[in-house]
Short mmCIF file of C-alpha atoms and ligand atoms in Angstrom, two decimals:
data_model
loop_
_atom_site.label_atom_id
_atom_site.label_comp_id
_atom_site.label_asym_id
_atom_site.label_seq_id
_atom_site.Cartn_x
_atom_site.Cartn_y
_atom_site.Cartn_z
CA UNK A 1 56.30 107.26 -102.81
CA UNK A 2 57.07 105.28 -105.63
CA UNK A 3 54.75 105.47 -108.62
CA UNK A 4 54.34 101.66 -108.90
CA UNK A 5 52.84 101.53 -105.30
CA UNK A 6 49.76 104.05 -106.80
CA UNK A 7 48.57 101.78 -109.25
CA UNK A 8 48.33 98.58 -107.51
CA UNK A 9 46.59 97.73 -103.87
CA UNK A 10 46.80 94.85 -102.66
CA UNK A 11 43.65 92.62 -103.57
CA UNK A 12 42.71 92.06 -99.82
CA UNK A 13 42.33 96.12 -99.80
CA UNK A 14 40.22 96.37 -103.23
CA UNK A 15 38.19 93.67 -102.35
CA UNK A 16 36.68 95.18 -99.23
CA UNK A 17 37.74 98.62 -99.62
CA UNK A 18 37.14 101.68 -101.97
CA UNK A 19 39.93 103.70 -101.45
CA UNK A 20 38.96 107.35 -102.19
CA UNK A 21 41.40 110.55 -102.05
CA UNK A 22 44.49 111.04 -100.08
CA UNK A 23 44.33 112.67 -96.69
CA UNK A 24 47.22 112.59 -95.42
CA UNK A 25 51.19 112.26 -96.34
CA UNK A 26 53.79 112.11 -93.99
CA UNK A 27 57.71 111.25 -94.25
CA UNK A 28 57.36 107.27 -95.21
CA UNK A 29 53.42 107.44 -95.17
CA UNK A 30 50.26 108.26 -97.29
CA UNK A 31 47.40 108.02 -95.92
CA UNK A 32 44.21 107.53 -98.02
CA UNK A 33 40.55 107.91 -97.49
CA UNK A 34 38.63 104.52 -97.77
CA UNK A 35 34.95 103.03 -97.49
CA UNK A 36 34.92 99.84 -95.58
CA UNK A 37 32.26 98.46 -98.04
CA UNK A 38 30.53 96.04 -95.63
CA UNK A 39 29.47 98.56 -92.92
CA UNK A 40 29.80 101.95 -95.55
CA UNK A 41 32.33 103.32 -92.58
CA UNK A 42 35.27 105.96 -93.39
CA UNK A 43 38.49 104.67 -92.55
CA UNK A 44 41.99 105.72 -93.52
CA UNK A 45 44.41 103.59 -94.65
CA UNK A 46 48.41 104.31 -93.98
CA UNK A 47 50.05 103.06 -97.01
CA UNK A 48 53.96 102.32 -96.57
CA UNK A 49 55.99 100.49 -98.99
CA UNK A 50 58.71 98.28 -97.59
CA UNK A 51 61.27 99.18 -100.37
CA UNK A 52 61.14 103.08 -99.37
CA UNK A 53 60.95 102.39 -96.03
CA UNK A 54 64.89 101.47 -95.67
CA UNK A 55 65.76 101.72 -91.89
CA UNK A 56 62.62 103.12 -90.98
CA UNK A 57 61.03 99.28 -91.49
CA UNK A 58 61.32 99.03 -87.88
CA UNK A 59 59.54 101.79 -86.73
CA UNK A 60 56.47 100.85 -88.56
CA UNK A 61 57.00 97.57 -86.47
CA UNK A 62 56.92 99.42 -83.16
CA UNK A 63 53.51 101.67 -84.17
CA UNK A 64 52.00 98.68 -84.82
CA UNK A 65 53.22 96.81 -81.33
CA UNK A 66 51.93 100.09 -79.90
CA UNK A 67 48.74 100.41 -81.82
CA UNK A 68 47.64 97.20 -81.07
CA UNK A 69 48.17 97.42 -77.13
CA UNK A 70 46.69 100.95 -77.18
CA UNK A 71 42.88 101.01 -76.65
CA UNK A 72 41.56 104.32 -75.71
CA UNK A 73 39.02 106.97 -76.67
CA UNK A 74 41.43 109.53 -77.72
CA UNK A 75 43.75 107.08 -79.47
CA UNK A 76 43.59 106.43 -83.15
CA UNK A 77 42.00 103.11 -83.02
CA UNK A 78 43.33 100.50 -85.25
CA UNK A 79 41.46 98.48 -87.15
CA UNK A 80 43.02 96.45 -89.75
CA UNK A 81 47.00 95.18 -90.98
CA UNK A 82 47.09 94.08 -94.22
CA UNK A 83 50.74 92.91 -95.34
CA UNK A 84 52.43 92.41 -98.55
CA UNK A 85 55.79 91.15 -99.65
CA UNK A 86 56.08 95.15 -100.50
CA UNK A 87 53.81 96.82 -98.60
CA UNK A 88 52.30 97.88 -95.12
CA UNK A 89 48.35 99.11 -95.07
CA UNK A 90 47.69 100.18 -91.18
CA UNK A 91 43.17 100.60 -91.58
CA UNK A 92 42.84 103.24 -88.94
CA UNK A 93 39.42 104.92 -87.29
CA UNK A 94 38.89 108.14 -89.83
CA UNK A 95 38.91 111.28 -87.76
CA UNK A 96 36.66 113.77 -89.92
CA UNK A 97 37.72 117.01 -88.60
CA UNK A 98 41.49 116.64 -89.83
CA UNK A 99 44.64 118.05 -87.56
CA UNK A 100 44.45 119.89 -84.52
CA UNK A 101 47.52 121.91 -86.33
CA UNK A 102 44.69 122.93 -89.28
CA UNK A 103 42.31 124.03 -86.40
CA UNK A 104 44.54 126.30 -84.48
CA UNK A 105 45.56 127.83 -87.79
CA UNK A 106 42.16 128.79 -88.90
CA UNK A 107 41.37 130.32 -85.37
CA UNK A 108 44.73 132.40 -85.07
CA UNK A 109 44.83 130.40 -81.42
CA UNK A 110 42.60 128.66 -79.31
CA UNK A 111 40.05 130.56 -76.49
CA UNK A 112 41.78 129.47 -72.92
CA UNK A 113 38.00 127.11 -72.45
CA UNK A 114 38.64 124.80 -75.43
CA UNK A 115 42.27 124.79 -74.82
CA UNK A 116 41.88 123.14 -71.22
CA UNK A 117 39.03 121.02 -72.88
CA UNK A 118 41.71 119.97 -75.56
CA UNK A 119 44.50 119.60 -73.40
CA UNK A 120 42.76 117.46 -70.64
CA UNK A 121 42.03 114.96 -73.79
CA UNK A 122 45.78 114.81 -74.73
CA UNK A 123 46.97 114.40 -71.01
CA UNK A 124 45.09 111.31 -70.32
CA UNK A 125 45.71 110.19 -73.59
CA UNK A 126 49.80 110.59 -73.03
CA UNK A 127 48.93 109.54 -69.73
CA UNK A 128 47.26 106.02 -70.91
CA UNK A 129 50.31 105.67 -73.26
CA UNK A 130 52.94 105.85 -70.31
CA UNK A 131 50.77 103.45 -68.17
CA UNK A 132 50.97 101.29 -71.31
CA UNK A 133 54.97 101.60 -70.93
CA UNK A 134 54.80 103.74 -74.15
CA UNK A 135 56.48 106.82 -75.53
CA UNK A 136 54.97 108.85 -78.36
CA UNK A 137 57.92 110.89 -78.97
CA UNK A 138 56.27 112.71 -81.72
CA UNK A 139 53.82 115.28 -79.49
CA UNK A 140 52.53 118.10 -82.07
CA UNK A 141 49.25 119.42 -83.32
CA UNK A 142 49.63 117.44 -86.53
CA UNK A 143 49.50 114.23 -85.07
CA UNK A 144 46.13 114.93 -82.54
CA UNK A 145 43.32 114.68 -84.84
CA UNK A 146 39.44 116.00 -84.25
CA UNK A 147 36.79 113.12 -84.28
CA UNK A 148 33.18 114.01 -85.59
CA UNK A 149 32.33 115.17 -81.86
CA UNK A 150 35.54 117.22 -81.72
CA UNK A 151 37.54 115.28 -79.81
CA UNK A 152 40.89 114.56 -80.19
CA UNK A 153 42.78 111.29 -81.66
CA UNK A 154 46.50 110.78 -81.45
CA UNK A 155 48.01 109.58 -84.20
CA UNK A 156 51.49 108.55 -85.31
CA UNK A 157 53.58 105.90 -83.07
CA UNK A 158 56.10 105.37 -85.65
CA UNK A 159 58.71 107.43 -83.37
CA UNK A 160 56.62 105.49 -80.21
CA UNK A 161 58.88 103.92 -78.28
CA UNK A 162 58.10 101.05 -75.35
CA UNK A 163 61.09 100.95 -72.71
CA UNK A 164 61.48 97.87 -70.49
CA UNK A 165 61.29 100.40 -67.64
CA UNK A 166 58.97 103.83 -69.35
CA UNK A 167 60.07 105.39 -66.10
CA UNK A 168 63.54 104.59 -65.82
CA UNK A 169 65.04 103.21 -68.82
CA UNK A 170 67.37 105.26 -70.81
CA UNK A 171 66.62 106.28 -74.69
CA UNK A 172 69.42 107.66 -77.06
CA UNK A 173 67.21 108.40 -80.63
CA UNK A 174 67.33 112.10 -81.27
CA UNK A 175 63.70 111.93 -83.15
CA UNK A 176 60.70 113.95 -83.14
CA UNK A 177 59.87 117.50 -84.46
CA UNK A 178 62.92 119.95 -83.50
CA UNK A 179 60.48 122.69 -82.26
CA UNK A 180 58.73 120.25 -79.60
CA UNK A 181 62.23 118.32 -78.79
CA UNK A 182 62.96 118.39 -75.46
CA UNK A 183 66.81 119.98 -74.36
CA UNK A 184 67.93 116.83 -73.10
CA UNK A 185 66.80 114.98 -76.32
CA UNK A 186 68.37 117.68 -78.98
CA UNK A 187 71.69 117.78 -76.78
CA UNK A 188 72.24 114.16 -77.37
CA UNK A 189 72.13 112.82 -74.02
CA UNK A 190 70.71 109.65 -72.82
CA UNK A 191 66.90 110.81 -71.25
CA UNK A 192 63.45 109.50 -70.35
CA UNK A 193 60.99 108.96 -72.60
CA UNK A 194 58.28 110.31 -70.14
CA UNK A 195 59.72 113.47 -69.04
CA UNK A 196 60.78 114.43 -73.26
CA UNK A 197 56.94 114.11 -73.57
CA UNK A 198 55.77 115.92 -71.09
CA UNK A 199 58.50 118.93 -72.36
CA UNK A 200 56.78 118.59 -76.04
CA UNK A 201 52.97 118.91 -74.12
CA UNK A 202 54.35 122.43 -72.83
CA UNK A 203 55.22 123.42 -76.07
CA UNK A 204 51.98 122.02 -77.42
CA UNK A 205 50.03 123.92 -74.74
CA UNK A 206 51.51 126.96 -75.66
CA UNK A 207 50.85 126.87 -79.24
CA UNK A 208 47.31 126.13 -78.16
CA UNK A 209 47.28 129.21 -76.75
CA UNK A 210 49.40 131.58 -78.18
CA UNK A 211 48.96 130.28 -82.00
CA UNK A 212 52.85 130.31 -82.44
CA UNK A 213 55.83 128.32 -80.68
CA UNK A 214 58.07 128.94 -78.03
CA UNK A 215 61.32 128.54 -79.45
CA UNK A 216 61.60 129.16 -83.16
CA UNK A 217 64.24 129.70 -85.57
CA UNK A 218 64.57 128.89 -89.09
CA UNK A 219 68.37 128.34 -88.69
CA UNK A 220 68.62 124.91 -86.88
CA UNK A 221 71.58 125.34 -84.45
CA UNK A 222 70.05 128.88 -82.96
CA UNK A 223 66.54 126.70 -82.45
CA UNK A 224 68.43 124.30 -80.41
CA UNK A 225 70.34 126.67 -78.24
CA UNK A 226 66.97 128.93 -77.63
CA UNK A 227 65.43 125.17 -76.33
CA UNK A 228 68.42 124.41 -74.49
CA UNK A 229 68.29 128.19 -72.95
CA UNK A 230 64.38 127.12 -72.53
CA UNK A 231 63.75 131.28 -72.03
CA UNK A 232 60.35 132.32 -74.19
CA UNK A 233 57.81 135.12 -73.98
CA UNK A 234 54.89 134.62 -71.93
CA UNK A 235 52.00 136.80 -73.68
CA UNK A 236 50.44 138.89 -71.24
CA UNK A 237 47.15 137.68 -72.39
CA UNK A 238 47.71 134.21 -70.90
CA UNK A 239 45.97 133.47 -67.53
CA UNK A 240 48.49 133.26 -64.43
CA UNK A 241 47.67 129.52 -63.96
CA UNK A 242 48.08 128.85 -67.67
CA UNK A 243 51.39 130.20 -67.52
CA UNK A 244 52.52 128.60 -64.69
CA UNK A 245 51.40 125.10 -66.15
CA UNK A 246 53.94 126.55 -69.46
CA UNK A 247 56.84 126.80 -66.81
CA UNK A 248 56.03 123.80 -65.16
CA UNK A 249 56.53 121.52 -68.43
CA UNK A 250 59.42 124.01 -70.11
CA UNK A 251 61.58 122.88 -67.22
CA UNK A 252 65.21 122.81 -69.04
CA UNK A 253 65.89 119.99 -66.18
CA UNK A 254 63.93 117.27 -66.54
CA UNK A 255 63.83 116.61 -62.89
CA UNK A 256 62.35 119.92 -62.24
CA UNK A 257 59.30 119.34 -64.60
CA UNK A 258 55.89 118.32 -64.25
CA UNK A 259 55.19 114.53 -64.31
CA UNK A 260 52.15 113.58 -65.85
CA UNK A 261 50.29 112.56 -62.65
CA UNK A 262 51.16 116.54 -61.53
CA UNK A 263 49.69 117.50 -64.87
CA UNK A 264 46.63 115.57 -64.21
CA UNK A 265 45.56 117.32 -61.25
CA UNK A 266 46.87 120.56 -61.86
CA UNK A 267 44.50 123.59 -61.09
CA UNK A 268 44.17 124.51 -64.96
CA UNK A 269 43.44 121.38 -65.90
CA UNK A 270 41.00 120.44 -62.86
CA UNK A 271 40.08 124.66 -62.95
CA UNK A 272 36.33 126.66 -63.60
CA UNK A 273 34.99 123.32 -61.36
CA UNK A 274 36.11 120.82 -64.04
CA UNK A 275 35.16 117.29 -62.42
CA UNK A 276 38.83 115.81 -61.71
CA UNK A 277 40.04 114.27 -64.86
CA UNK A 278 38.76 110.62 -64.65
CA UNK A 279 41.32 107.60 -64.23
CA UNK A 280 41.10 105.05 -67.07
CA UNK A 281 38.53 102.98 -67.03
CA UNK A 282 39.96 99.37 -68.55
CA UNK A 283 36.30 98.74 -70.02
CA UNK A 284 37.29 101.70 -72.24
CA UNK A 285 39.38 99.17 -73.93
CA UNK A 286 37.04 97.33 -76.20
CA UNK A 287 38.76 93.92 -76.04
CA UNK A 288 37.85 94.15 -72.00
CA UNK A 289 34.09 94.65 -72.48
CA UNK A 290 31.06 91.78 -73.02
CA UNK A 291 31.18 90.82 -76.81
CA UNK A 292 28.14 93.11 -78.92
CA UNK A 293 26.44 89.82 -79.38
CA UNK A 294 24.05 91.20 -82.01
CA UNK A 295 26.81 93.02 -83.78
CA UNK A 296 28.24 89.14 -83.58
CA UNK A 297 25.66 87.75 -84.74
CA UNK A 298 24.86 89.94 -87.62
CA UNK A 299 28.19 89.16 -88.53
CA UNK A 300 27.78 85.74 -88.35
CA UNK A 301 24.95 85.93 -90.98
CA UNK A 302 27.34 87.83 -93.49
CA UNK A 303 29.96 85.44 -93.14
CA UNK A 304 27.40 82.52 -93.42
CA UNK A 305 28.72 80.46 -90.51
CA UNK A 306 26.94 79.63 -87.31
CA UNK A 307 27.46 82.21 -83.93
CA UNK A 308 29.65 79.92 -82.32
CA UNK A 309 32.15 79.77 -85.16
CA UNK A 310 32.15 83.61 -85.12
CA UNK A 311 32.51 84.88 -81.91
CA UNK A 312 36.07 83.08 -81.48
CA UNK A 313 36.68 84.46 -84.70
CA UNK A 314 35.83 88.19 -82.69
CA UNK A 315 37.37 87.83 -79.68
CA UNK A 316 40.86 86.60 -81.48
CA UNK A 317 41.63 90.30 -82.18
CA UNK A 318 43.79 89.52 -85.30
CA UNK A 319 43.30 92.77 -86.74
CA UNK A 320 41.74 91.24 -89.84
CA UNK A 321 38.52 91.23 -91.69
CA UNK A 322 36.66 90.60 -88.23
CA UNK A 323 38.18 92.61 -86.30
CA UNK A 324 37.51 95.91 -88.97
CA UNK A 325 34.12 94.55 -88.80
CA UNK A 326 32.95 94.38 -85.65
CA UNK A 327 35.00 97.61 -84.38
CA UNK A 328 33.11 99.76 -87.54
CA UNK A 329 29.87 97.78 -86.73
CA UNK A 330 30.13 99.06 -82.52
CA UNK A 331 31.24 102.84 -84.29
CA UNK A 332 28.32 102.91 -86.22
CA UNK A 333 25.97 102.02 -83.82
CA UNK A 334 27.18 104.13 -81.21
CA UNK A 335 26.87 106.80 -83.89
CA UNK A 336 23.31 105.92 -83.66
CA UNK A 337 23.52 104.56 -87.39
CA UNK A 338 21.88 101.22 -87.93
CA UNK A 339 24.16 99.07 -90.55
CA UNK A 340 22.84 96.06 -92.61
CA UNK A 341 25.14 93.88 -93.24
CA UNK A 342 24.69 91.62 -97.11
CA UNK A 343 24.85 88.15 -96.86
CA UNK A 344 28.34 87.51 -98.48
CA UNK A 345 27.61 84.02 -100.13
O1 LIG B 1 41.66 110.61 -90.48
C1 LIG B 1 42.82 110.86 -90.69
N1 LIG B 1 43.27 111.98 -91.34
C2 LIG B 1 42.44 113.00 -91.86
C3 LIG B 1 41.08 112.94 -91.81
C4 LIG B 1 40.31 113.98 -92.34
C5 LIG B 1 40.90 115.08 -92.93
C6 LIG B 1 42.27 115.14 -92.97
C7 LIG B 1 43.04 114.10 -92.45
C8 LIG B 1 42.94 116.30 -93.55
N2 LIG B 1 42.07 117.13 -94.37
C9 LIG B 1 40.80 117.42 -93.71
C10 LIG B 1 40.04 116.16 -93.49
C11 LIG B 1 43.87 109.92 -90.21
C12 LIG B 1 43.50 108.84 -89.39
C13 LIG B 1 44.47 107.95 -88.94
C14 LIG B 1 45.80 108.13 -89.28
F1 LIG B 1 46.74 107.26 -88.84
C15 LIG B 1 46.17 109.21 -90.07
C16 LIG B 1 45.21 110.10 -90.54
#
């Protein structure tokens, strides 16, 4: 980060933002806590500056492709781009509880219960993703955040990838986390973006439940060849099914592993008479529902200009002021919060 990028936000960001303390900081990333001032909402703000961003500049471009097609209840939702000739400033849905990575750490390891109830979340969340035609690529505890209800929010598409064909076409980035990389993606070869994920969900179920990973090395090349090997210790604590869902996804073939429709309905995830997992519903996408026509025309008030001038305004989906607005003004009221919005002018 450079220090010039800490003194100045862009004006667009002061104006209708206090940006609080930093909550996050990843390789070409900081992410700050912010108050959208309108609606009094948390939101974080990823900060990126262009200059530091070198080759990486195009990743940012494919989160954002990928954050703006992805509309789903366990998917960070995005709320706002604001762009600069030097910067990037992604205005994301806060996610209170922090990383599911802090969470395992201050339990030791999850009870099997909340594991399948965490895991369920993040299999039709990868699952949505794929039927998108998108690869995370980037599967790990750190980016699957807990929501004020404590449930989960994936986070982090800058490694996201979107294949013509998500099923068929060919990928060659080595990327990702070495310790959730699947064999066929540390050894080089072409692969699929949907079976490498569904290898990095294995090893993110059994950190879940075991509290450490399955292969782990400090020395780099011996990490790789215990992945490539793909042999690990199954704690005798684990339940059988658990275990066999582990072997399922740490298939060192990708043809022999589990798909995610297999994951979907298998017994430890549909187990202790779990109702089936439930296909996505396209009204979960927000931009697919009836318009909140009171949140509209509250909003139309604020802004001063008549209800028919606003709703195109909502329904463009720009990512912009409106957008931020009416997506924090359906949050809080489904939070049961009632927001009052000034009159701007
Ligand atoms: O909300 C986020 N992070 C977050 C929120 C709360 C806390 C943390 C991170 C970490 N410390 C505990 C509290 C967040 C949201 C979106 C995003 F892209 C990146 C990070």
């Amino acid at each position: 980060m450079t220090k010039r990028m800490l003194l100045q936000y862009p004006p667009e960001l002061e104006k209708r933002y206090t940006v609080k303390e930093t909550i996050g900081s990843g390789g070409f990333a900081k992410v700050k806590l912010a108050i959208h001032k309108a609606t009094g909402e948390k939101v974080a703000v990823k900060v990126m500056c262009k200059d530091s961003l070198g080759e990486d500049l195009h990743r940012v471009q494919l989160e954002i492709d990928a954050l703006k097609s992805l509309s789903h209840r366990h998917i960070c939702q995005l709320y706002e781009i604001i762009e600069t000739p030097v910067l990037f400033c992604l205005i994301m849905e806060y996610a209170p509880g922090g990383e599911l990575f802090d969470y395992i750490i201050a339990r030791d390891r999850l009870k099997e219960h909340e594991a399948v109830k965490f895991f369920r979340q993040i299999a039709v969340a990868v699952a949505y993703c794929h039927s998108k035609g998108f690869i995370h690529r980037d599967l790990k505890p750190e980016n699957l955040l807990l929501d004020e209800q404590q449930n989960l929010k994936l986070i982090d598409f800058g490694l996201a990838s979107k294949p013509m064909d998500v099923k068929h076409q060919l990928l060659h980035t080595c990327c990702g986390s070495p310790a959730y990389a699947a064999p066929e993606v540390i050894s080089g070869q072409p692969y699929i973006g949907t079976e490498a994920d569904l290898w990095s969900m294995g090893v993110l179920l059994y950190a879940l439940l075991c509290g450490f990973l399955p292969f782990d090395d400090d020395n780099t090349a011996t990490l790789y060849r215990l992945i490539q090997e793909g042999k690990y210790k199954v704690p005798d604590r684990l339940s059988k099914e658990s275990a066999r869902l582990i072997q399922g996804l740490l298939q060192v073939d990708p043809k022999r592993r589990l798909t995610v429709t297999d994951l979907l309905t298998h017994p430890w995830l549909c187990s202790n008479d779990r109702p089936p997992v439930q296909p996505y519903d396209i009204l979960e996408d927000v931009r697919m529902r009836d318009v909140d026509m009171d949140v509209v025309q509250q909003m139309a008030v604020h802004f001063g200009v008549s209800l028919s001038d606003m709703h195109p305004l909502v329904v463009n989906w720009a990512f912009d002021k409106y957008t931020v607005l009416y997506l924090s003004m359906l949050k809080a009221k489904e939070n049961g919060k009632i927001v009052k919005l000034s009159r701007l002018w």
